[in-house]
């Protein structure tokens, strides 16, 4: 599915979000910047897709950036974008539920709009925790539940009807953009995801609603010593 829509993926992300996705990714990089100021810091962007968040991390932090995804056409687009911008980012094809990296490898890990696509949310979070260094921070950016009732109803109407129609016209695959609201409806809300992160083993877990809760940024740290 992602391979099929890869050519129009960036265009549709920006169009359908009113360019809010760019602001949300910059927020992720800003939240991690302080944790990536140590010497030779490394940050991993999981389910990196076409590389937008990896590029934002490269531009706004001094860390070495690695992106990983299991969709080769997406990674090829990401690599071309990085090359055009002369961004020294390593892109690695891999399964997010079995990341091809050693334990305690990264000072930070990020995932934007990818966790809800995993066959196991628990498994994905456990892998993020595994590859983090003790004290390292994870940032999970994902669609969530708008918090204002009136706004929630209006957004739900757009998300469930207008978005699949426009996405289908532009991408040629309506099913891919019908999958988007369907997957969001099944994904844990803000409090549920925060609770799950704590259960997995993250500490100092918090979340921040973005644009009224259309998206939420969850943050958590790997304990200095796991119990």
CSV table of C-alpha atoms in Angstrom, one decimal:
chain,number,residue,atom,x,y,z
A,1,UNK,CA,0.0,0.0,0.0
A,2,UNK,CA,2.7,2.5,0.9
A,3,UNK,CA,4.7,1.6,-2.2
A,4,UNK,CA,1.7,2.3,-4.3
A,5,UNK,CA,1.2,5.8,-3.0
A,6,UNK,CA,4.9,6.7,-2.4
A,7,UNK,CA,5.1,9.1,-5.4
A,8,UNK,CA,2.3,11.4,-4.1
A,9,UNK,CA,2.9,10.7,-0.4
A,10,UNK,CA,4.6,14.0,0.5
A,11,UNK,CA,2.2,16.1,-1.6
A,12,UNK,CA,-0.8,14.5,0.1
A,13,UNK,CA,0.7,14.8,3.6
A,14,UNK,CA,1.1,18.6,3.1
A,15,UNK,CA,-2.1,19.1,1.3
A,16,UNK,CA,-4.4,17.1,3.6
A,17,UNK,CA,-2.9,18.5,6.8
A,18,UNK,CA,-2.8,22.1,5.5
A,19,UNK,CA,1.0,21.9,6.0
A,20,UNK,CA,0.5,21.3,9.7
A,21,UNK,CA,2.6,18.1,9.4
A,22,UNK,CA,5.7,20.3,8.8
A,23,UNK,CA,5.1,22.2,12.0
A,24,UNK,CA,4.5,18.9,13.9
A,25,UNK,CA,7.8,17.4,12.8
A,26,UNK,CA,9.7,20.5,13.8
A,27,UNK,CA,8.1,20.2,17.2
A,28,UNK,CA,9.5,16.7,17.5
A,29,UNK,CA,13.0,17.8,16.6
A,30,UNK,CA,12.7,20.7,19.1
A,31,UNK,CA,11.7,18.4,21.9
A,32,UNK,CA,14.7,16.1,21.3
A,33,UNK,CA,17.3,18.8,20.7
A,34,UNK,CA,18.4,19.1,24.3
A,35,UNK,CA,18.8,15.3,24.6
A,36,UNK,CA,21.0,15.2,21.5
A,37,UNK,CA,23.6,17.7,22.5
A,38,UNK,CA,26.0,15.1,23.9
A,39,UNK,CA,29.1,14.4,21.8
A,40,UNK,CA,28.5,12.1,18.8
A,41,UNK,CA,24.8,11.7,19.6
A,42,UNK,CA,22.8,9.4,17.3
A,43,UNK,CA,19.1,9.5,16.6
A,44,UNK,CA,17.0,6.9,14.9
A,45,UNK,CA,13.8,7.7,12.9
A,46,UNK,CA,11.7,4.5,12.7
A,47,UNK,CA,9.2,4.1,9.9
A,48,UNK,CA,10.8,7.1,8.3
A,49,UNK,CA,8.9,6.8,5.0
A,50,UNK,CA,10.1,9.4,2.6
A,51,UNK,CA,12.4,11.0,5.2
A,52,UNK,CA,10.7,14.2,6.2
A,53,UNK,CA,11.3,13.8,9.9
A,54,UNK,CA,14.8,12.5,9.4
A,55,UNK,CA,15.6,15.6,7.3
A,56,UNK,CA,14.1,17.8,10.0
A,57,UNK,CA,16.2,16.1,12.7
A,58,UNK,CA,19.3,16.6,10.5
A,59,UNK,CA,18.5,20.3,10.0
A,60,UNK,CA,17.6,21.2,13.6
A,61,UNK,CA,20.0,19.0,15.7
A,62,UNK,CA,23.7,18.2,15.6
A,63,UNK,CA,23.1,14.4,15.9
A,64,UNK,CA,23.9,11.7,13.4
A,65,UNK,CA,20.6,10.7,11.9
A,66,UNK,CA,19.6,7.2,10.8
A,67,UNK,CA,16.3,6.4,9.2
A,68,UNK,CA,14.7,3.0,8.8
A,69,UNK,CA,11.6,1.7,7.0
A,70,UNK,CA,10.6,-1.6,5.4
A,71,UNK,CA,9.1,0.0,2.2
A,72,UNK,CA,11.9,0.2,-0.3
A,73,UNK,CA,10.2,2.8,-2.7
A,74,UNK,CA,9.8,5.1,0.3
A,75,UNK,CA,13.4,4.7,1.3
A,76,UNK,CA,14.6,5.4,-2.2
A,77,UNK,CA,12.6,8.6,-2.3
A,78,UNK,CA,14.1,9.5,1.2
A,79,UNK,CA,17.6,8.9,0.0
A,80,UNK,CA,17.1,11.1,-3.1
A,81,UNK,CA,15.7,13.9,-1.0
A,82,UNK,CA,18.6,13.7,1.4
A,83,UNK,CA,21.1,13.7,-1.5
A,84,UNK,CA,19.5,16.8,-3.0
A,85,UNK,CA,19.8,18.6,0.3
A,86,UNK,CA,23.3,17.3,0.9
A,87,UNK,CA,22.1,15.8,4.2
A,88,UNK,CA,24.3,13.0,5.5
A,89,UNK,CA,21.6,10.6,6.6
A,90,UNK,CA,21.9,6.8,6.6
A,91,UNK,CA,18.8,5.0,5.5
A,92,UNK,CA,18.5,1.3,6.4
A,93,UNK,CA,15.8,-1.1,5.2
A,94,UNK,CA,14.4,-2.9,8.2
A,95,UNK,CA,11.4,-4.2,10.1
A,96,UNK,CA,10.4,-1.9,13.0
A,97,UNK,CA,9.3,-4.9,15.0
A,98,UNK,CA,12.8,-6.4,14.8
A,99,UNK,CA,15.1,-3.4,14.3
A,100,UNK,CA,18.5,-4.2,12.8
A,101,UNK,CA,20.4,-2.3,15.5
A,102,UNK,CA,22.0,-3.4,18.8
A,103,UNK,CA,20.6,-2.7,22.2
A,104,UNK,CA,21.5,0.8,23.7
A,105,UNK,CA,22.5,2.2,20.3
A,106,UNK,CA,20.8,5.6,20.1
A,107,UNK,CA,20.4,8.8,22.2
A,108,UNK,CA,17.0,9.4,20.7
A,109,UNK,CA,14.4,7.5,18.7
A,110,UNK,CA,11.4,9.0,16.8
A,111,UNK,CA,8.5,7.7,14.9
A,112,UNK,CA,5.9,9.9,13.1
A,113,UNK,CA,2.6,8.5,12.0
A,114,UNK,CA,4.0,4.9,11.9
A,115,UNK,CA,3.2,3.2,15.1
A,116,UNK,CA,-0.5,2.7,14.4
A,117,UNK,CA,0.5,0.7,11.2
A,118,UNK,CA,2.4,-2.0,13.2
A,119,UNK,CA,0.8,-5.3,13.7
A,120,UNK,CA,1.8,-4.9,17.4
A,121,UNK,CA,1.9,-1.5,19.1
A,122,UNK,CA,3.5,-3.2,22.2
A,123,UNK,CA,6.2,-4.8,20.0
A,124,UNK,CA,7.0,-1.5,18.3
A,125,UNK,CA,7.3,0.4,21.6
A,126,UNK,CA,9.5,-2.4,23.0
A,127,UNK,CA,11.9,-2.1,20.1
A,128,UNK,CA,12.1,1.7,20.5
A,129,UNK,CA,13.0,1.1,24.1
A,130,UNK,CA,15.5,-1.6,23.3
A,131,UNK,CA,17.6,0.4,20.9
A,132,UNK,CA,17.6,3.5,23.2
A,133,UNK,CA,20.6,4.2,25.4
A,134,UNK,CA,19.8,4.4,29.1
A,135,UNK,CA,18.5,8.0,29.6
A,136,UNK,CA,17.7,8.4,26.0
A,137,UNK,CA,14.3,9.8,24.9
A,138,UNK,CA,11.7,8.5,22.5
A,139,UNK,CA,9.3,10.7,20.7
A,140,UNK,CA,6.1,9.3,19.2
A,141,UNK,CA,4.1,11.6,16.9
A,142,UNK,CA,0.7,10.1,15.9
A,143,UNK,CA,-2.8,11.1,15.0
A,144,UNK,CA,-5.0,11.1,18.1
A,145,UNK,CA,-8.4,12.2,19.4
A,146,UNK,CA,-9.3,16.0,19.2
A,147,UNK,CA,-10.2,17.2,22.7
A,148,UNK,CA,-12.9,19.8,22.0
A,149,UNK,CA,-16.3,18.2,21.3
A,150,UNK,CA,-17.4,20.5,18.5
A,151,UNK,CA,-14.0,20.5,16.8
A,152,UNK,CA,-13.8,16.7,17.2
A,153,UNK,CA,-17.1,16.3,15.3
A,154,UNK,CA,-16.0,18.6,12.4
A,155,UNK,CA,-12.6,16.9,12.2
A,156,UNK,CA,-14.2,13.5,12.2
A,157,UNK,CA,-16.4,14.5,9.2
A,158,UNK,CA,-13.4,15.8,7.3
A,159,UNK,CA,-11.2,12.8,8.2
A,160,UNK,CA,-13.7,10.1,7.4
A,161,UNK,CA,-15.2,11.6,4.2
A,162,UNK,CA,-13.3,14.4,2.6
A,163,UNK,CA,-9.8,13.1,3.2
A,164,UNK,CA,-10.3,9.6,1.6
A,165,UNK,CA,-12.0,11.3,-1.4
A,166,UNK,CA,-9.2,13.8,-2.0
A,167,UNK,CA,-6.5,11.3,-1.2
A,168,UNK,CA,-8.0,8.8,-3.6
A,169,UNK,CA,-8.2,11.3,-6.4
A,170,UNK,CA,-4.6,12.5,-6.0
A,171,UNK,CA,-2.9,9.2,-5.2
A,172,UNK,CA,-5.1,6.9,-7.3
A,173,UNK,CA,-5.7,4.7,-4.3
A,174,UNK,CA,-8.8,5.6,-2.3
A,175,UNK,CA,-8.3,2.4,-0.2
A,176,UNK,CA,-5.0,3.7,1.1
A,177,UNK,CA,-6.6,6.9,2.4
A,178,UNK,CA,-9.7,5.1,3.7
A,179,UNK,CA,-7.2,3.0,5.7
A,180,UNK,CA,-5.9,6.2,7.4
A,181,UNK,CA,-9.1,7.1,9.4
A,182,UNK,CA,-9.8,3.5,10.0
A,183,UNK,CA,-6.4,2.9,11.5
A,184,UNK,CA,-6.6,6.0,13.7
A,185,UNK,CA,-10.0,5.0,15.0
A,186,UNK,CA,-8.5,1.7,16.3
A,187,UNK,CA,-5.4,3.3,17.8
A,188,UNK,CA,-5.1,4.1,21.5
A,189,UNK,CA,-6.0,7.7,22.5
A,190,UNK,CA,-3.6,10.0,24.3
A,191,UNK,CA,-4.0,8.6,27.8
A,192,UNK,CA,-4.1,5.0,26.7
A,193,UNK,CA,-0.9,5.3,24.7
A,194,UNK,CA,0.9,7.1,27.6
A,195,UNK,CA,-0.2,4.3,29.9
A,196,UNK,CA,1.0,1.7,27.5
A,197,UNK,CA,4.4,3.4,27.2
A,198,UNK,CA,4.7,3.3,31.0
A,199,UNK,CA,3.8,-0.4,31.1
A,200,UNK,CA,6.4,-1.2,28.5
A,201,UNK,CA,9.1,0.4,30.7
A,202,UNK,CA,9.4,4.1,29.7
A,203,UNK,CA,9.6,6.7,32.4
A,204,UNK,CA,8.8,10.4,32.6
A,205,UNK,CA,6.1,9.7,30.0
A,206,UNK,CA,4.1,12.8,28.9
A,207,UNK,CA,2.1,13.8,25.9
A,208,UNK,CA,1.3,17.1,24.3
A,209,UNK,CA,-1.7,17.7,22.1
A,210,UNK,CA,-1.0,19.4,18.8
A,211,UNK,CA,-3.6,21.4,16.9
A,212,UNK,CA,-6.3,20.6,19.3
A,213,UNK,CA,-5.5,17.0,19.6
A,214,UNK,CA,-5.6,16.1,15.9
A,215,UNK,CA,-2.1,14.8,16.6
A,216,UNK,CA,-0.3,14.1,19.9
A,217,UNK,CA,3.4,13.9,20.7
A,218,UNK,CA,4.2,11.3,23.3
A,219,UNK,CA,7.6,11.5,25.0
A,220,UNK,CA,9.3,9.0,27.3
A,221,UNK,CA,12.8,8.1,28.6
A,222,UNK,CA,14.6,4.8,29.0
A,223,UNK,CA,15.5,4.4,32.6
A,224,UNK,CA,19.1,4.6,33.5
A,225,UNK,CA,18.8,1.1,34.9
A,226,UNK,CA,15.9,-1.1,33.8
A,227,UNK,CA,14.3,-3.0,36.6
